[in-house]
Tab-separated table of C-alpha atoms in Angstrom:
chain	number	residue	atom	x	y	z
A	1	MET	CA	-12.716	13.915	-20.364
A	2	TRP	CA	-11.598	11.160	-22.692
A	3	ALA	CA	-12.733	10.838	-26.288
A	4	MET	CA	-15.062	7.892	-26.813
A	5	SER	CA	-12.722	6.589	-29.546
A	6	GLU	CA	-10.182	5.743	-26.847
A	7	PHE	CA	-12.473	3.036	-25.452
A	8	THR	CA	-14.105	-0.035	-26.923
A	9	SER	CA	-17.372	0.434	-24.997
A	10	PRO	CA	-19.249	2.839	-22.699
A	11	THR	CA	-18.587	0.391	-19.837
A	12	GLU	CA	-14.834	0.656	-20.382
A	13	GLN	CA	-15.085	4.453	-20.437
A	14	LEU	CA	-17.029	4.535	-17.163
A	15	ARG	CA	-14.571	2.162	-15.558
A	16	ALA	CA	-11.679	4.423	-16.575
A	17	GLU	CA	-13.453	7.533	-15.262
A	18	ILE	CA	-14.132	5.882	-11.894
A	19	ALA	CA	-10.529	4.687	-11.670
A	20	ALA	CA	-9.188	8.177	-12.394
A	21	ALA	CA	-11.509	9.814	-9.857
A	22	ALA	CA	-10.612	7.247	-7.203
A	23	ALA	CA	-6.905	7.733	-7.900
A	24	ARG	CA	-7.213	11.467	-7.315
A	25	MET	CA	-8.826	10.840	-3.896
A	26	ILE	CA	-6.086	8.397	-2.969
A	27	ALA	CA	-3.250	10.665	-4.065
A	28	GLU	CA	-4.708	13.915	-2.727
A	29	ASP	CA	-6.499	12.804	0.436
A	30	GLY	CA	-5.001	9.443	1.383
A	31	ALA	CA	-8.302	7.581	0.894
A	32	ASP	CA	-8.163	3.791	0.911
A	33	TYR	CA	-8.906	1.989	-2.347
A	34	GLY	CA	-12.284	0.618	-1.318
A	35	SER	CA	-13.813	3.873	-0.084
A	36	ALA	CA	-12.259	5.878	-2.944
A	37	LYS	CA	-13.752	3.483	-5.482
A	38	ARG	CA	-17.237	3.698	-3.951
A	39	LYS	CA	-17.118	7.480	-3.612
A	40	ALA	CA	-15.866	7.885	-7.175
A	41	ALA	CA	-18.695	5.705	-8.480
A	42	ARG	CA	-21.279	7.824	-6.627
A	43	GLN	CA	-19.642	10.996	-7.905
A	44	ILE	CA	-19.878	9.866	-11.525
A	45	LEU	CA	-23.078	7.780	-11.520
A	46	GLY	CA	-25.078	9.402	-8.736
A	47	ASN	CA	-27.487	7.051	-7.000
A	48	GLN	CA	-27.659	4.609	-9.901
A	49	LYS	CA	-27.078	0.968	-9.082
A	50	VAL	CA	-23.486	0.206	-10.069
A	51	ARG	CA	-22.985	-2.969	-12.067
A	52	GLY	CA	-19.976	-5.021	-11.042
A	53	GLU	CA	-18.311	-4.834	-14.447
A	54	ILE	CA	-18.234	-1.031	-14.257
A	55	MET	CA	-16.099	-0.962	-11.127
A	56	PRO	CA	-12.338	-0.888	-11.808
A	57	ASP	CA	-10.085	-3.320	-9.992
A	58	ASN	CA	-7.317	-2.166	-7.675
A	59	GLU	CA	-4.663	-2.773	-10.311
A	60	GLN	CA	-6.299	-0.291	-12.693
A	61	ILE	CA	-6.654	2.270	-9.910
A	62	GLU	CA	-3.024	1.785	-8.874
A	63	GLU	CA	-1.898	2.594	-12.411
A	64	GLU	CA	-4.025	5.758	-12.329
A	65	VAL	CA	-2.415	6.751	-9.013
A	66	ARG	CA	0.995	6.401	-10.671
A	67	LEU	CA	-0.098	8.629	-13.526
A	68	TYR	CA	-1.583	11.193	-11.147
A	69	ASN	CA	1.627	11.301	-9.110
A	70	GLU	CA	3.686	11.787	-12.269
A	71	LEU	CA	1.447	14.629	-13.437
A	72	PHE	CA	0.919	16.545	-10.210
A	73	PHE	CA	3.525	15.437	-7.656
A	74	ALA	CA	6.602	14.730	-9.763
A	75	ASP	CA	8.717	17.105	-7.666
A	76	THR	CA	7.717	15.748	-4.246
A	77	GLN	CA	6.348	12.194	-4.469
A	78	PRO	CA	9.634	10.386	-5.238
A	79	LEU	CA	11.313	12.004	-2.222
A	80	ARG	CA	8.357	11.158	0.012
A	81	LEU	CA	8.427	7.562	-1.214
A	82	LEU	CA	12.170	7.276	-0.585
A	83	HIS	CA	11.746	8.709	2.921
A	84	LEU	CA	9.043	6.177	3.821
A	85	ARG	CA	11.098	3.295	2.463
A	86	ARG	CA	14.092	4.426	4.506
A	87	VAL	CA	11.916	4.590	7.616
A	88	ALA	CA	10.465	1.145	6.937
A	89	LEU	CA	13.788	-0.640	6.396
A	90	PRO	CA	15.220	-0.434	9.951
A	91	LEU	CA	11.812	-1.380	11.321
A	92	MET	CA	11.841	-4.500	9.170
A	93	GLN	CA	15.369	-5.269	10.310
A	94	ASP	CA	14.297	-4.960	13.956
A	95	LEU	CA	11.404	-7.321	13.284
A	96	GLN	CA	13.382	-9.876	11.274
A	97	ALA	CA	12.540	-12.677	13.741
A	98	TYR	CA	8.889	-12.378	12.611
A	99	ARG	CA	9.590	-12.588	8.862
A	100	PRO	CA	8.439	-9.087	7.883
A	101	TYR	CA	7.325	-8.191	4.361
A	102	ILE	CA	6.433	-4.714	3.194
A	103	THR	CA	3.297	-4.190	1.151
A	104	GLY	CA	0.961	-1.416	0.056
A	105	ALA	CA	1.874	1.967	-1.418
A	106	VAL	CA	5.365	2.162	0.092
A	107	TRP	CA	6.205	-1.139	-1.594
A	108	ASN	CA	4.500	-0.596	-4.947
A	109	GLY	CA	5.843	2.945	-5.355
A	110	THR	CA	2.634	4.992	-5.203
A	111	ALA	CA	3.083	6.316	-1.631
A	112	GLY	CA	2.420	10.006	-1.108
A	113	GLU	CA	1.952	12.586	1.585
A	114	HIS	CA	-0.809	10.689	3.394
A	115	SER	CA	0.594	7.163	3.103
A	116	ASP	CA	1.446	4.920	6.053
A	117	ILE	CA	3.879	2.019	6.278
A	118	HIS	CA	2.250	-1.409	6.054
A	119	LEU	CA	4.147	-4.543	7.030
A	120	GLN	CA	2.981	-8.140	7.094
A	121	LEU	CA	4.554	-10.436	9.691
A	122	PHE	CA	4.454	-14.237	9.477
A	123	THR	CA	4.889	-15.851	12.861
A	124	PRO	CA	3.340	-18.587	15.040
A	125	SER	CA	2.356	-16.099	17.757
A	126	ALA	CA	0.950	-12.583	17.478
A	127	LYS	CA	1.455	-12.310	21.238
A	128	ASP	CA	5.219	-12.569	20.725
A	129	VAL	CA	5.104	-9.502	18.498
A	130	GLU	CA	3.134	-7.583	21.110
A	131	ILE	CA	5.658	-8.516	23.809
A	132	PHE	CA	8.512	-7.458	21.521
A	133	LEU	CA	6.949	-4.019	21.029
A	134	LEU	CA	6.183	-3.623	24.736
A	135	ASN	CA	9.803	-4.424	25.568
A	136	LYS	CA	10.794	-1.660	23.130
A	137	ASN	CA	8.418	0.747	24.972
A	138	VAL	CA	6.270	1.098	21.864
A	139	ASN	CA	2.714	2.261	22.498
A	140	PHE	CA	0.545	0.470	19.969
A	141	GLU	CA	-3.124	0.071	19.207
A	142	VAL	CA	-4.656	-3.263	18.253
A	143	GLY	CA	-6.940	-3.357	15.245
A	144	GLU	CA	-7.793	-5.596	12.308
A	145	THR	CA	-6.904	-5.883	8.629
A	146	PRO	CA	-8.632	-8.145	6.083
A	147	HIS	CA	-6.555	-11.206	5.240
A	148	PHE	CA	-4.999	-10.733	1.791
A	149	ARG	CA	-6.318	-14.123	0.702
A	150	THR	CA	-9.458	-14.957	2.706
A	151	GLY	CA	-10.681	-11.527	3.785
A	152	GLN	CA	-10.979	-12.715	7.383
A	153	PRO	CA	-9.779	-10.237	10.056
A	154	VAL	CA	-6.083	-10.353	10.957
A	155	GLU	CA	-4.721	-8.731	14.124
A	156	THR	CA	-2.916	-5.507	13.282
A	157	LEU	CA	-0.679	-3.450	15.570
A	158	SER	CA	-0.416	0.266	14.766
A	159	PHE	CA	1.988	2.795	16.230
A	160	LEU	CA	3.922	5.974	15.515
A	161	LEU	CA	7.574	5.879	14.538
A	162	PRO	CA	9.314	9.048	15.833
A	163	GLN	CA	11.510	10.855	13.294
A	164	ARG	CA	14.304	13.224	14.198
A	165	GLY	CA	13.427	16.702	12.962
A	166	ALA	CA	10.239	15.524	11.257
A	167	ASP	CA	6.726	14.354	12.006
A	168	PRO	CA	6.343	10.724	13.125
A	169	GLU	CA	5.257	8.127	10.586
A	170	LEU	CA	2.446	5.660	11.204
A	171	ALA	CA	3.255	1.956	10.864
A	172	HIS	CA	0.835	-0.979	10.767
A	173	LEU	CA	1.918	-4.561	11.444
A	174	ALA	CA	-0.572	-7.157	10.208
A	175	VAL	CA	0.298	-10.419	11.989
A	176	TYR	CA	-0.304	-13.588	9.960
A	177	ASP	CA	0.260	-17.237	10.696
A	178	GLU	CA	3.590	-18.419	9.308
A	179	ASP	CA	1.807	-20.867	6.969
A	180	ASP	CA	0.119	-17.935	5.206
A	181	LEU	CA	3.448	-17.098	3.600
A	182	ARG	CA	3.326	-20.217	1.441
A	183	GLY	CA	2.452	-19.314	-2.104
A	184	SER	CA	2.091	-15.612	-1.284
A	185	LEU	CA	5.416	-14.515	-2.782
A	186	ARG	CA	4.708	-15.589	-6.343
A	187	ALA	CA	3.415	-12.830	-8.602
A	188	ALA	CA	0.897	-13.576	-11.323
A	189	PRO	CA	2.351	-13.374	-14.861
A	190	GLY	CA	2.787	-9.760	-15.890
A	191	LYS	CA	2.033	-8.407	-12.405
A	192	ARG	CA	4.222	-6.929	-9.690
A	193	PRO	CA	4.793	-8.882	-6.474
A	194	GLU	CA	2.401	-7.760	-3.744
A	195	ARG	CA	5.060	-7.771	-1.006
A	196	GLY	CA	8.806	-7.787	-0.538
A	197	ASP	CA	11.348	-8.575	2.178
A	198	ALA	CA	14.029	-6.280	3.588
A	199	GLN	CA	16.495	-7.227	0.854
A	200	ALA	CA	14.003	-6.347	-1.863
A	201	LEU	CA	13.273	-3.026	-0.159
A	202	THR	CA	16.996	-2.294	0.118
A	203	GLU	CA	17.338	-2.833	-3.628
A	204	LEU	CA	14.518	-0.369	-4.321
A	205	ILE	CA	16.163	2.234	-2.093
A	206	ASP	CA	19.540	1.725	-3.767
A	207	ALA	CA	17.929	2.037	-7.203
A	208	SER	CA	16.289	5.333	-6.203
A	209	LEU	CA	19.568	6.741	-4.884
A	210	LYS	CA	21.402	5.697	-8.024
A	211	LYS	CA	18.736	7.395	-10.135
A	212	GLU	CA	19.221	10.597	-8.156
A	213	GLU	CA	22.971	10.465	-8.746
A	214	ASP	CA	22.474	9.984	-12.481
């Protein structure tokens, strides 16, 4: 538990406690941010009505996930992250005609044991992506993901990527209209970009390998 002197108000303290509890659920169990946040709030506040200002945003929770990984998974999380990025890169290269961008935990560096690969494709036709996968003999399921800007459902194709000598990894392709890419690559001042292309992912992989060598 934190000392009250670390916070400027009880609201700030509660927000930090909820963020830390949610981060533990994400890192340990693979919970998504929304459900982890709600469960953490119930865990700490019980059945009280939760005021909006008490709930941490995803950025605060993401930072807590980073801290949790550093404290409890320092020996395994970086290798898991590197593995997922290496699995994602050839997939992105195969899908280059559909302008793939990687997002989520594998992109932002918080991926752990339970993380999947999340790609966003920007193309005039989701059907073209389906045909591409069918021609590759990929068995996929069709679902939905909230649009990163509007929250409206976006068609998402999910499938397993076989790995030699290891368990398959789950990949999700959220298929957006090509116009959705406009303005989506700029990061707000002081914030990390929310997605990156294959070149950006390659640079992250190279940086991780160089760090290992050093």
